């Protein structure tokens, strides 16, 4: 047996002791091991092979040095012993580095279990978010206003009346039999006049200078929306009221970005305010959408509002109602007028800004820019609502910032340099307003247009952001994963590769890919799509790189890989200083190799001058400012169009639709808020807000495997399974015997050989459930299916189902979530089976085995057995 040396910091394995020592002395993240060895004056001690060999007749492989039971649900220990000296923990040891096991006892030198959730080192802004005084909670206030008796369903007469009203407003579109139900006297009157209001709707009519067309929009006061969001009792305990700086450890060498309050923007705004004040970041989004599902002609222009104080896991969940519709903006086309095409475009821009300025008037009138806000638990703070983020696609970004098309809303890059890698001077709201003012005082219209064109600004005399306190609209523009990446760069990349390989070859390569969980199978390829959705581009991005390897030029593969790397790194839910550096490196690598697309005539144009590519340069800086991209992803608001625009439209009679839509939405919001109050009164509140995970050392806290009650095949022999599943009988028998011996050693039971004849129950697939590793566990568990099925012909079918043996990542030492890819091994699942109950009792008492052919991420390895308890 060869001796190997494994670094406990990065998990790299070395065959030579000298190479191992060179590594721990030179690698920065692993130097703490060398420091601790020197301070303890220890040397590497090889394992006692004779002692190991005495435990079983055949010499064990290095994967069979078990020191703890990896199958015990109550006390899950590491599965493998690593050759490492017993050393003291260095004070320079990075937080989260796996503890080093004692070779004699199996104990670790650190009291911290590396499988627990480790909190980052947090630095909180001193004096932010102070409470002025305490009131009753919001639910107690509602109770005092609504209650006349003891029923929690007041003002409804009974639970049945309440349940019928809830059913009608949540599920009914408002026509046919349901319309008759809603016509019952008193139902809508109770909702309209006796339930607490969220924020009232108003109607705005105006005419633009030079037109006679009446422009209409419906809106709600943003301050009322902020009060409703900030005061919702459902998330009162988890509101972010102060900016924080998160680091990986106390040295503060590596910054962590996730929630919005961990970004630099919030900290910088807090420093501008008086001590004790609370920043309320406004996240505004707008996007025009069609109200008809399969046709066009009727549009709505919804605008949504939420606040950054609410955790992102709540904000991105539509059922939590953490995003409020605050306006249906003007959709007038100004047709039938004498205006030119350019004048119509300018009229639409000015109508947008006039409406938005009127809507946000209440923020401009705030005394000292702040007001008292009461959270759901009754705590009152002095708060400053500030427009922080404007979430939109590129045309909307240009519209909101008064930027001309084909220019960048965030910086002064020249139109001819959009495809270049490099930084440009930042735009600012103050500069934009100054340019507009200069144009307004120009001697002629031609000079004004020349000045604005040179600055890349649209002629809007009164932009809506002009008087908003502490706002900077240009820096409020954030990355757009859906439209910039999936519907933008991935769409372009797919088109370029199609021209290089040819549509037929690319279609065949997509069709040949093996099926896998969560992957869409493009049986007919992708060239037949006339229009692709964001989900389809997401599926293509997962498979595209595998389709071009081996047939595309190397520089094309490098550029494609770099762009896809950028796509996925940009979507991390937690970023560090290092991950953002990798994000920027991936973008630079794409720019270094993008010339290959021009050399192969993959692009129609001879350059890369388009805004969506340039916008990628702003991803890392904006993540540092406002936290990770899931704080402001346009996909969140795209989903809201269904609930707040399309469903609302279907509830109307198609006449005076906006008035009916806002009434329908208002009633639905009132009843949803009242339902939360009823749950609180009845004591049936379900935990909807994020809950901290328990700190525990069981692997199954975030991972479990489930088998169906009935196996796919009963009473199968080892020979049957080996032949059907493509496994050598001898390797199968040896791996099973080795596993049983390992299990028996740990349980300290007498050595009992397996019977000569075994009867197996075989499953063709199982489900693996992974819980979110983030501390905020509001997201549902992620469930995948893994198949290990041979070729077979189902009953009542003449079609043969081909064999399918899925590839998985095995968390080899139970700490892969801490060590990253090096903690896992690639394996192909060949069979899932159990032994007879009497055999299980005889050898180790608990069984459900998954036989897999394992492969190191880079090197081939042999066969082994992994066992997981049935759930």
XYZ file of N, CA, C and O in Angstrom, residues 66-79 113 115 696-701 703 739 742-743 746-747 814 844-847 867-871:
152
model
N -11.794 3.694 8.377
C -12.890 4.379 9.069
C -12.538 4.618 10.523
O -12.028 3.751 11.203
N -12.796 5.803 11.000
C -12.582 6.103 12.419
C -13.877 6.467 13.093
O -13.936 6.626 14.287
N -14.953 6.661 12.345
C -16.254 6.975 12.900
C -17.304 6.369 11.998
O -17.017 6.019 10.857
N -18.529 6.276 12.495
C -19.598 5.699 11.704
C -20.241 6.766 10.838
O -20.854 7.686 11.361
N -20.097 6.675 9.516
C -20.714 7.690 8.668
C -22.200 7.470 8.459
O -22.812 8.170 7.687
N -22.781 6.475 9.166
C -24.182 6.143 8.923
C -25.037 6.353 10.162
O -26.209 6.053 10.166
N -24.438 6.829 11.256
C -25.167 7.043 12.494
C -25.873 8.390 12.434
O -25.232 9.422 12.296
N -27.184 8.377 12.566
C -27.935 9.624 12.455
C -27.709 10.536 13.645
O -27.868 11.741 13.551
N -27.356 9.981 14.779
C -27.220 10.796 15.981
C -25.834 11.404 16.115
O -25.670 12.496 16.631
N -24.822 10.708 15.665
C -23.463 11.219 15.819
C -22.667 10.871 14.565
O -21.967 9.884 14.508
N -22.809 11.684 13.546
C -22.155 11.433 12.272
C -20.715 11.907 12.331
O -20.446 13.054 12.629
N -19.779 11.037 12.082
C -18.370 11.400 12.138
C -17.728 11.364 10.779
O -18.325 10.924 9.806
N -16.485 11.822 10.663
C -15.794 11.767 9.371
C -15.575 10.318 8.944
O -15.339 9.452 9.763
N -15.653 10.085 7.651
C -15.617 8.704 7.149
C -14.214 8.186 6.956
O -13.968 6.991 7.048
N -17.131 21.992 15.273
C -17.430 20.990 14.253
C -17.531 21.685 12.906
O -18.322 22.600 12.719
N -18.796 20.877 10.251
C -20.020 20.707 9.477
C -21.128 21.630 9.943
O -22.195 21.656 9.390
N -25.837 21.843 14.398
C -25.796 20.422 14.728
C -24.739 19.739 13.879
O -24.264 20.288 12.904
N -24.379 18.540 14.253
C -23.294 17.871 13.545
C -23.776 16.672 12.750
O -23.002 15.792 12.438
N -25.060 16.604 12.421
C -25.540 15.486 11.626
C -25.616 15.879 10.165
O -26.200 16.891 9.820
N -25.026 15.066 9.347
C -24.991 15.332 7.913
C -26.396 15.393 7.332
O -26.673 16.130 6.408
N -27.316 14.610 7.908
C -28.658 14.540 7.359
C -29.462 15.791 7.629
O -30.600 15.875 7.200
N -28.902 16.789 8.317
C -29.630 18.041 8.496
C -29.835 18.745 7.167
O -30.752 19.531 7.014
N -29.333 16.928 4.053
C -29.265 15.933 2.981
C -29.973 14.666 3.455
O -29.740 14.187 4.566
N -17.164 -3.370 2.281
C -18.043 -2.477 3.037
C -18.542 -3.146 4.313
O -18.576 -2.533 5.380
N -15.859 -3.183 6.920
C -15.659 -1.852 7.497
C -16.739 -1.544 8.523
O -16.462 -1.036 9.614
N -17.973 -1.880 8.190
C -19.094 -1.611 9.094
C -18.972 -2.442 10.367
O -19.225 -1.958 11.474
N -16.449 -0.995 12.855
C -16.919 0.146 13.619
C -17.906 -0.277 14.704
O -17.846 0.194 15.841
N -18.829 -1.189 14.361
C -19.826 -1.627 15.329
C -19.259 -2.597 16.360
O -19.931 -2.915 17.343
N -17.835 13.854 4.312
C -18.936 14.512 5.007
C -18.689 16.003 5.258
O -19.451 16.635 5.967
N -24.641 -6.107 9.757
C -24.492 -4.793 10.395
C -25.811 -4.160 10.810
O -25.829 -3.032 11.310
N -26.931 -4.771 10.542
C -28.171 -4.341 11.161
C -28.911 -3.196 10.512
O -30.024 -2.903 10.892
N -28.321 -2.495 9.541
C -28.994 -1.350 8.926
C -28.547 -1.272 7.487
O -27.362 -1.186 7.226
N -29.465 -1.301 6.538
C -28.941 -1.351 5.186
C -29.801 -0.788 4.092
O -30.978 -1.010 4.017
N -23.254 3.699 1.807
C -24.483 3.281 2.464
C -25.154 4.475 3.095
O -24.501 5.306 3.711
N -26.469 4.556 2.915
C -27.254 5.614 3.528
C -28.481 4.982 4.156
O -29.112 4.106 3.568
N -28.879 5.429 5.338
C -30.060 4.859 5.976
C -31.335 5.220 5.228
O -31.446 6.297 4.658
N -32.258 4.326 5.258
C -33.563 4.614 4.665
C -34.304 5.606 5.526
O -34.193 5.612 6.740
N -35.094 6.475 4.895
C -35.874 7.457 5.633
C -37.351 7.181 5.453
O -37.763 6.528 4.513
